[in-house]
GROMACS .gro file of C-alpha atoms in nm:
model
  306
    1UNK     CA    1   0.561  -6.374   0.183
    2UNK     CA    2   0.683  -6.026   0.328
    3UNK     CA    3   0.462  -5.749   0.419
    4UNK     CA    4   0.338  -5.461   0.178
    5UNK     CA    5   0.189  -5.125   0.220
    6UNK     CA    6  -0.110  -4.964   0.073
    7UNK     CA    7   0.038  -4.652  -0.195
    8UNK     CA    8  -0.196  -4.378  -0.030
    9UNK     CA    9  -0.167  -4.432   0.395
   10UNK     CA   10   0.086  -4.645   0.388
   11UNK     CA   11  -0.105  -4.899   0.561
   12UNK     CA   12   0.094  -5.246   0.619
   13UNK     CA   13  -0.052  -5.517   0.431
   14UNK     CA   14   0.068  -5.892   0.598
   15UNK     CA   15   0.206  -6.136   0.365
   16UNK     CA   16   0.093  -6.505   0.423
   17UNK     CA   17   0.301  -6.658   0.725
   18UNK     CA   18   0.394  -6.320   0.830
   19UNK     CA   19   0.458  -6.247   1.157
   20UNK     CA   20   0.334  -6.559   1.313
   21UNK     CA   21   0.365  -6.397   1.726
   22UNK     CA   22   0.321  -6.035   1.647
   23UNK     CA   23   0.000  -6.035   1.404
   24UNK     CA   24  -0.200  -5.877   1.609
   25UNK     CA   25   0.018  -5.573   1.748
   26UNK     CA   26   0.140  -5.515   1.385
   27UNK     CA   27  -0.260  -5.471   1.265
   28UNK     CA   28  -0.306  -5.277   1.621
   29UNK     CA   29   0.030  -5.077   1.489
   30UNK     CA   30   0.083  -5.102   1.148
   31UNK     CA   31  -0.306  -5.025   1.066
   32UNK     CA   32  -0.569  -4.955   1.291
   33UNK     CA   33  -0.391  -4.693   1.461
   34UNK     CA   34  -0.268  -4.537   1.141
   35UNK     CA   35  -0.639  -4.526   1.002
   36UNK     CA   36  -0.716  -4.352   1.355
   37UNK     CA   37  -0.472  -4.078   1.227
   38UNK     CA   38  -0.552  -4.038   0.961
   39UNK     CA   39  -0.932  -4.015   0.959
   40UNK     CA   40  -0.893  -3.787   1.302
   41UNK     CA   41  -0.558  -3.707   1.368
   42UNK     CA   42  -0.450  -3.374   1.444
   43UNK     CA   43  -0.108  -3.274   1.413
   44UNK     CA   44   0.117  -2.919   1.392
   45UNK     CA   45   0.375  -2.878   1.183
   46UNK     CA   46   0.625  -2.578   1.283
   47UNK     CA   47   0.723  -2.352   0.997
   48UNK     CA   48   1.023  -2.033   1.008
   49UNK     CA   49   1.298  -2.213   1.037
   50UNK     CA   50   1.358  -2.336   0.648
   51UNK     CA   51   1.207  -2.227   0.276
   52UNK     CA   52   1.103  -2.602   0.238
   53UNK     CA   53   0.950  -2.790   0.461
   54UNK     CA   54   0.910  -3.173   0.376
   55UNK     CA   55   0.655  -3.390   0.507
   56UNK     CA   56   0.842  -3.747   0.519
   57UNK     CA   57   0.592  -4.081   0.423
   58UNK     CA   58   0.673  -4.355   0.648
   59UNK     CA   59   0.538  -4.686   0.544
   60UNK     CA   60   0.336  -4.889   0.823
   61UNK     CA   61   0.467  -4.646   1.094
   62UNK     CA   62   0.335  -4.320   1.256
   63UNK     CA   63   0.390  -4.004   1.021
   64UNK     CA   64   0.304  -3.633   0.987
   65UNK     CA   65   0.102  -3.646   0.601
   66UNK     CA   66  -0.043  -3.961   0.770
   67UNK     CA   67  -0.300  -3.699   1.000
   68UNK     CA   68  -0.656  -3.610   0.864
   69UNK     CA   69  -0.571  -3.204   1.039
   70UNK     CA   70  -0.256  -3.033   0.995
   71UNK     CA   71  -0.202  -2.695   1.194
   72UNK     CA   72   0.055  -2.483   1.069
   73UNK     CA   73   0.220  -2.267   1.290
   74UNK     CA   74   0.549  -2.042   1.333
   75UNK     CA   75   0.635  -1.735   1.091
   76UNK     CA   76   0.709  -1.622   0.738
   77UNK     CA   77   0.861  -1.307   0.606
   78UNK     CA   78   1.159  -1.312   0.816
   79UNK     CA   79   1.453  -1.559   0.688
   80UNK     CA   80   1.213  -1.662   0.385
   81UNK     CA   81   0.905  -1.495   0.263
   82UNK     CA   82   0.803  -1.801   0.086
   83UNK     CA   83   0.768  -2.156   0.288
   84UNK     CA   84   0.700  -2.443   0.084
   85UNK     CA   85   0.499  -2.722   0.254
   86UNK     CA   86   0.585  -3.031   0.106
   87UNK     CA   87   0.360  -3.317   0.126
   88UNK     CA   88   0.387  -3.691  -0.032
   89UNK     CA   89   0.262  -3.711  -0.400
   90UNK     CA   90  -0.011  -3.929  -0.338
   91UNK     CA   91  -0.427  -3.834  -0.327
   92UNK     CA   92  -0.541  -3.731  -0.013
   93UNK     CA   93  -0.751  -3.448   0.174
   94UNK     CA   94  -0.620  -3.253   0.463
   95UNK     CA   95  -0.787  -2.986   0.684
   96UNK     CA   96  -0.562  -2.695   0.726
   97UNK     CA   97  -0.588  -2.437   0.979
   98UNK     CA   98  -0.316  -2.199   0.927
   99UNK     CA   99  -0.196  -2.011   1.265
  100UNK     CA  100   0.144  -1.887   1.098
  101UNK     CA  101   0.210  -1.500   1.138
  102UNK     CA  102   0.336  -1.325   0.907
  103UNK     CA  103   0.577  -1.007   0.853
  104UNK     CA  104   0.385  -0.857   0.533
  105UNK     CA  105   0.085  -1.078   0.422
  106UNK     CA  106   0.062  -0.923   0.135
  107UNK     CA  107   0.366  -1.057   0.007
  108UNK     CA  108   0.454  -1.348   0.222
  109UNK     CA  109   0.353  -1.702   0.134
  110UNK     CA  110   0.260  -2.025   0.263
  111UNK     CA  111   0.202  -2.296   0.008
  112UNK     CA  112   0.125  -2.672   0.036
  113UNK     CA  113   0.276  -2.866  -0.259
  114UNK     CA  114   0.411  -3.189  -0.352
  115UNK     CA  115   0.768  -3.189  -0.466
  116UNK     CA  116   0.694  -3.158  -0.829
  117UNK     CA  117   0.322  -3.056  -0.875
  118UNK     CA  118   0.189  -2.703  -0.825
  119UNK     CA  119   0.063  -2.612  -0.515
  120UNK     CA  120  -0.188  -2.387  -0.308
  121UNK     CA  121  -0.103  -2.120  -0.087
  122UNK     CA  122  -0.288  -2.060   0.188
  123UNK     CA  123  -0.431  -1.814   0.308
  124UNK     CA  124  -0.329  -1.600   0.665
  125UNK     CA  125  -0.574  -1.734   0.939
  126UNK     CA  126  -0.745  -1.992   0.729
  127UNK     CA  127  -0.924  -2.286   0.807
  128UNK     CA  128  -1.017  -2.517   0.532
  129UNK     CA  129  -1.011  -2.874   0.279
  130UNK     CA  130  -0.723  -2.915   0.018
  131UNK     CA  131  -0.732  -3.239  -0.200
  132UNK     CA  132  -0.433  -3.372  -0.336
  133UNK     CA  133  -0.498  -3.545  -0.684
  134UNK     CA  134  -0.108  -3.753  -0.616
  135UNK     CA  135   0.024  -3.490  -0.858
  136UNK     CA  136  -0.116  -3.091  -0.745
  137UNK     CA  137  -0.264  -2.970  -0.499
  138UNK     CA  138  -0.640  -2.750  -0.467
  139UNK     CA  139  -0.831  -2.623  -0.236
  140UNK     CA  140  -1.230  -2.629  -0.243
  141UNK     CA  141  -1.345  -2.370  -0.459
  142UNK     CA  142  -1.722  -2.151  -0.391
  143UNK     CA  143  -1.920  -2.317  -0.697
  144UNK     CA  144  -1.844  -2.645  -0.468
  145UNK     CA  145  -1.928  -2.481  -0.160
  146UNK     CA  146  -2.274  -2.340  -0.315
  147UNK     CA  147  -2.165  -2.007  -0.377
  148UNK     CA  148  -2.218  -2.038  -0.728
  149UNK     CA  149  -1.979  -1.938  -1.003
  150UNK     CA  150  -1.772  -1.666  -0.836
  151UNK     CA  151  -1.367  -1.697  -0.827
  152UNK     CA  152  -1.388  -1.672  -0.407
  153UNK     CA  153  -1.610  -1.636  -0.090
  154UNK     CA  154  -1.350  -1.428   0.080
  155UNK     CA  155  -1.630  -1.208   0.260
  156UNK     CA  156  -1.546  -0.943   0.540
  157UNK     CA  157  -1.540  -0.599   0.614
  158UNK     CA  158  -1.210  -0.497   0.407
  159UNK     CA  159  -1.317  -0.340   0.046
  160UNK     CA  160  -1.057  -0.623  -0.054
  161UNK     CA  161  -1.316  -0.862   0.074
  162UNK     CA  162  -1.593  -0.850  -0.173
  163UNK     CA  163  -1.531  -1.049  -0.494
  164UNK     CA  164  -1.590  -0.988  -0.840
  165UNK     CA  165  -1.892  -1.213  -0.882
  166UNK     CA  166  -2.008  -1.324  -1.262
  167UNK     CA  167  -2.407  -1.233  -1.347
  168UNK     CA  168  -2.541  -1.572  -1.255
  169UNK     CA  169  -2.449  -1.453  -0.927
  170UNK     CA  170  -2.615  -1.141  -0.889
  171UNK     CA  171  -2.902  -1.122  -0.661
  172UNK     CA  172  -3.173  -0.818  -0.680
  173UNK     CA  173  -3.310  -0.654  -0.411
  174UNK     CA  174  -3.708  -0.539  -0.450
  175UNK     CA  175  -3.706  -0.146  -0.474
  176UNK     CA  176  -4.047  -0.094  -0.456
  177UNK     CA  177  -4.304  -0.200  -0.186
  178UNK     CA  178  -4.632  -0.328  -0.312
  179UNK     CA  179  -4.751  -0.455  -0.011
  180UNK     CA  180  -4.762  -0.286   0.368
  181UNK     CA  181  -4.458  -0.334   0.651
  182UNK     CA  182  -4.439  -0.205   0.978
  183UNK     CA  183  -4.063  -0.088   1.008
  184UNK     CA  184  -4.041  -0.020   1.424
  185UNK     CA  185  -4.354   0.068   1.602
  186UNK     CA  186  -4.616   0.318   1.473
  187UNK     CA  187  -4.391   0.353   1.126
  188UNK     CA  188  -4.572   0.203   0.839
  189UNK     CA  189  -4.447   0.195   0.465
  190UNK     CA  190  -4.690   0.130   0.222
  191UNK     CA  191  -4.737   0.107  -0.147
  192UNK     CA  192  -4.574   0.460  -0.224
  193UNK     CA  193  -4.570   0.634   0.118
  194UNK     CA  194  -4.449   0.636   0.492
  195UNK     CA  195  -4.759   0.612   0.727
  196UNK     CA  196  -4.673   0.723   1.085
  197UNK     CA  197  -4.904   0.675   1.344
  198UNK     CA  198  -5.097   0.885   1.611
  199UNK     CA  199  -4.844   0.777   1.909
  200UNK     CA  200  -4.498   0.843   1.702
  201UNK     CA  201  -4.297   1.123   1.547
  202UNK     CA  202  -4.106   1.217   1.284
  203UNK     CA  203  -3.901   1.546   1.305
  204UNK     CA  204  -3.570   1.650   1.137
  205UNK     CA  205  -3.250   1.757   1.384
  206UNK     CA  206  -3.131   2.090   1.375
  207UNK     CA  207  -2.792   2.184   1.247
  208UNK     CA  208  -2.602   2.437   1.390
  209UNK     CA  209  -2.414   2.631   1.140
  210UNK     CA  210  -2.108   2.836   1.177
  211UNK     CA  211  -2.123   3.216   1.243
  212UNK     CA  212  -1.911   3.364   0.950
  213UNK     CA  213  -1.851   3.707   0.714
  214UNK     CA  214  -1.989   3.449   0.466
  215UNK     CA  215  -2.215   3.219   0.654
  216UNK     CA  216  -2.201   2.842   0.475
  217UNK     CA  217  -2.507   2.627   0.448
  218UNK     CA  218  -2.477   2.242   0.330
  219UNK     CA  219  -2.812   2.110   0.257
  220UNK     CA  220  -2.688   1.760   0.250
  221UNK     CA  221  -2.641   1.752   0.604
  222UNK     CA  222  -3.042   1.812   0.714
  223UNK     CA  223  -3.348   2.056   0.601
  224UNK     CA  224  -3.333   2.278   0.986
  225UNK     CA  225  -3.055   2.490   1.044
  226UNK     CA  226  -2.971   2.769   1.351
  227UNK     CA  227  -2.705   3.046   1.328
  228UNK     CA  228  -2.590   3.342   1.570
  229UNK     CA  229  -2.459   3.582   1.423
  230UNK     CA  230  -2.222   3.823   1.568
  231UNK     CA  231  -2.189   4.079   1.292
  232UNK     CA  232  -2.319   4.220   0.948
  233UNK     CA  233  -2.329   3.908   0.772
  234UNK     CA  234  -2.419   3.744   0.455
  235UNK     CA  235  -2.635   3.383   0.382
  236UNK     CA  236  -2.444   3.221   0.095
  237UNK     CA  237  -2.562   3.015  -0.162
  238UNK     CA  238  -2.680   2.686  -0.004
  239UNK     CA  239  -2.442   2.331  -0.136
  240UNK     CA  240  -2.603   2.052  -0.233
  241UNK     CA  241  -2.986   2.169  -0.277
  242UNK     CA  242  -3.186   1.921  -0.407
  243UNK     CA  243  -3.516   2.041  -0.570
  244UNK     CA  244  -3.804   1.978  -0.346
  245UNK     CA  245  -3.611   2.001  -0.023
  246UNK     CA  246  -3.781   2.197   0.295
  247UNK     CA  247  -3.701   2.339   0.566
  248UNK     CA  248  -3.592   2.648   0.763
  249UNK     CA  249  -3.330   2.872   0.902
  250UNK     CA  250  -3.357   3.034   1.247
  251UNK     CA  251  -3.135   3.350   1.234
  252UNK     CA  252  -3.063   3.472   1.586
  253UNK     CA  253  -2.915   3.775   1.712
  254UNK     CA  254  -2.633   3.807   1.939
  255UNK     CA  255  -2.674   3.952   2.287
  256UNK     CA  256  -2.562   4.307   2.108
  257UNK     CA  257  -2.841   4.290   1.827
  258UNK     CA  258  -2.855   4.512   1.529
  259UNK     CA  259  -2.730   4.256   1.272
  260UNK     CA  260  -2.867   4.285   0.932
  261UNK     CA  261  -2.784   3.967   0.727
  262UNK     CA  262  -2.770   3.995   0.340
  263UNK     CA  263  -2.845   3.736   0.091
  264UNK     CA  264  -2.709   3.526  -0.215
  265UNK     CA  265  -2.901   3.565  -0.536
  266UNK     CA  266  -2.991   3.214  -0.481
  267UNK     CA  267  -3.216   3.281  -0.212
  268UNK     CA  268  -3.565   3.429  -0.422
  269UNK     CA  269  -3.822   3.651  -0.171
  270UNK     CA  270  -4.165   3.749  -0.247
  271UNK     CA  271  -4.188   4.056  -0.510
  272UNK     CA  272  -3.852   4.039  -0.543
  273UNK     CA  273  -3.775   4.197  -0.163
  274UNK     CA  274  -3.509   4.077   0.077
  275UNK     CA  275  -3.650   4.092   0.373
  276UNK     CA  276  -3.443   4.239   0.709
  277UNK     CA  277  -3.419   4.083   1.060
  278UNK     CA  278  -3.566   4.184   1.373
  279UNK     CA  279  -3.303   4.388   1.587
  280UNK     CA  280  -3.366   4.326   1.929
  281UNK     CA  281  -3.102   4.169   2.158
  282UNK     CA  282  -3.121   3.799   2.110
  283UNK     CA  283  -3.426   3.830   1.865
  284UNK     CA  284  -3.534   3.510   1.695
  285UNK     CA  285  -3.649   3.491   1.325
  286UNK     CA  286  -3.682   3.209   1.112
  287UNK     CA  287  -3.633   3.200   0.705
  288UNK     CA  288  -3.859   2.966   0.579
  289UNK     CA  289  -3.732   2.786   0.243
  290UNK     CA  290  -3.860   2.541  -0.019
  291UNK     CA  291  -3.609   2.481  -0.294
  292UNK     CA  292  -3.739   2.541  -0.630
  293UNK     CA  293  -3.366   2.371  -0.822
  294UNK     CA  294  -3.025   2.326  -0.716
  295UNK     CA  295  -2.975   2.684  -0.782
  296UNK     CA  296  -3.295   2.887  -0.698
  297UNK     CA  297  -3.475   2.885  -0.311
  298UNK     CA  298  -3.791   3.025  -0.234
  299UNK     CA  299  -3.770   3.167   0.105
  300UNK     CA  300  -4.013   3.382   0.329
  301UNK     CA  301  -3.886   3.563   0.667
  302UNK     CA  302  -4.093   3.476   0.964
  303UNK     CA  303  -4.008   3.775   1.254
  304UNK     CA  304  -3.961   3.825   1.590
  305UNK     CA  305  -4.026   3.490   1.753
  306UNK     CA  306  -3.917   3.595   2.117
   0.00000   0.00000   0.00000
């Protein structure tokens, strides 16, 4: 009785009688070395050079599909921007770890496929399991990797990275604290506040602003500002005032002096009064704000801080 061959590895299977003085170098050849492969073999497979790429079955003999790891390396995008892997139509996993480059990877392709089943196209730099059922191939999807029901994992720091995920993957993060946590040293948050100890600070920077006709002040970048000014000049309605915001202005005079600054309506004084600067060479005041609305700041000149 002649020798056979398993349908999946294409191991050799001796007939009775067979090979009477080679029995043991055909199992040695023939089968244990071919299960070696293919539970740890690691083989690359050059792509570039042709569209399709077949991966030939060889029965009881040393073969490519044969290997448990198949890297893929060479190019795409250049001759062909699509490369068709093609492996034998018979069920089996393979590890793939994709090395090819690529000219445009947004539109070149690499796809493992058996000659008449669909296939999967792999992605650029990936490392992973595709099963062939001995018609299509598939790769492992995230509900089987225990990322629940979402289409893909494909996490990194690219907004394209971030998949759509379904509800029953949402997960909530607490907004409130209802118990105490020391955030870095002598910073405590507790149930509705921010305790800071006797040994730590808390202070907000100064901005610098720009000395202008109009003089521009954006309170979304901090509550403490500084200007010099070098002329007759005007405080304009603040940006971005948020209603409770505090803070203050220090309004400095040039090395000339003698500036008078003017203000938006925005800017609200006691009795109605806009107050005027100190005049001195290099004088130092400081307009004191809270911010009543977006629109409307309560402010109070402080004089003369030399």
């Amino acid at each position: 009785m002649s020798s056979t061959y398993t349908s999946r590895l294409r191991l050799v299977k001796q007939g009775d009688g067979d090979n009477p003085n080679t029995w043991g170098t055909v199992l040695n050849d023939g089968m244990i070395s071919l299960v070696d492969d293919a539970i740890a073999g690691y083989t690359t497979v050059e792509l570039g050079a042709a569209a399709t790429v077949t991966l030939s079955a060889i029965d009881g003999a040393g073969d490519v599909p044969r290997s448990a790891f198949l890297e893929l390396k060479g190019s795409v995008g250049g001759s062909h921007s699509t490369i068709s892997m093609i492996i034998p139509a018979q069920s089996k996993s393979y590890v793939i770890n994709n090395k090819v480059s690529a000219n445009t990877t947004a539109s070149d392709i690499v796809k493992i496929k058996t000659a008449s089943g669909t296939g999967y196209t792999v992605p650029f730099g990936a490392i992973g399991l595709v099963i062939c059922d001995g018609t299509s191939v598939f790769a492992t999807n995230t509900r089987g990797e225990g990322f629940g029901t979402a289409a893909s994992a494909d996490i990194g720091t690219g907004t394209t990275n971030v998949p759509d995920v379904s509800i029953a993957d949402a997960r909530y993060v607490r907004s409130s604290v209802t118990s105490n946590a020391t955030v870095r040293g002598d910073f405590v948050v507790e149930a509705g506040s921010l305790k800071v100890g006797t040994s730590a600070r808390a202070y907000n920077p100064i901005t610098t602003l720009t000395d202008a006709a109009s003089i521009a002040v954006d309170f979304a970048l901090g509550n403490n500002f500084l200007v010099t000014i070098g002329g007759n000049r005007t405080l304009a309605a603040p940006t971005n005032a948020v209603a409770g915001q505090t803070g203050q202005i220090y309004v400095i005079q040039d090395g000339t002096g003698s500036r008078t600054l003017a203000y938006n309506s925005a800017y609200q004084f006691v009795s109605g009064a806009s107050p005027t600067l100190s005049t001195g060479a290099a004088d130092v005041d400081i307009l004191v704000y809270s911010t009543r609305s977006a629109t409307t700041i309560d402010a109070a000149l402080l004089k003369n801080f030399d």
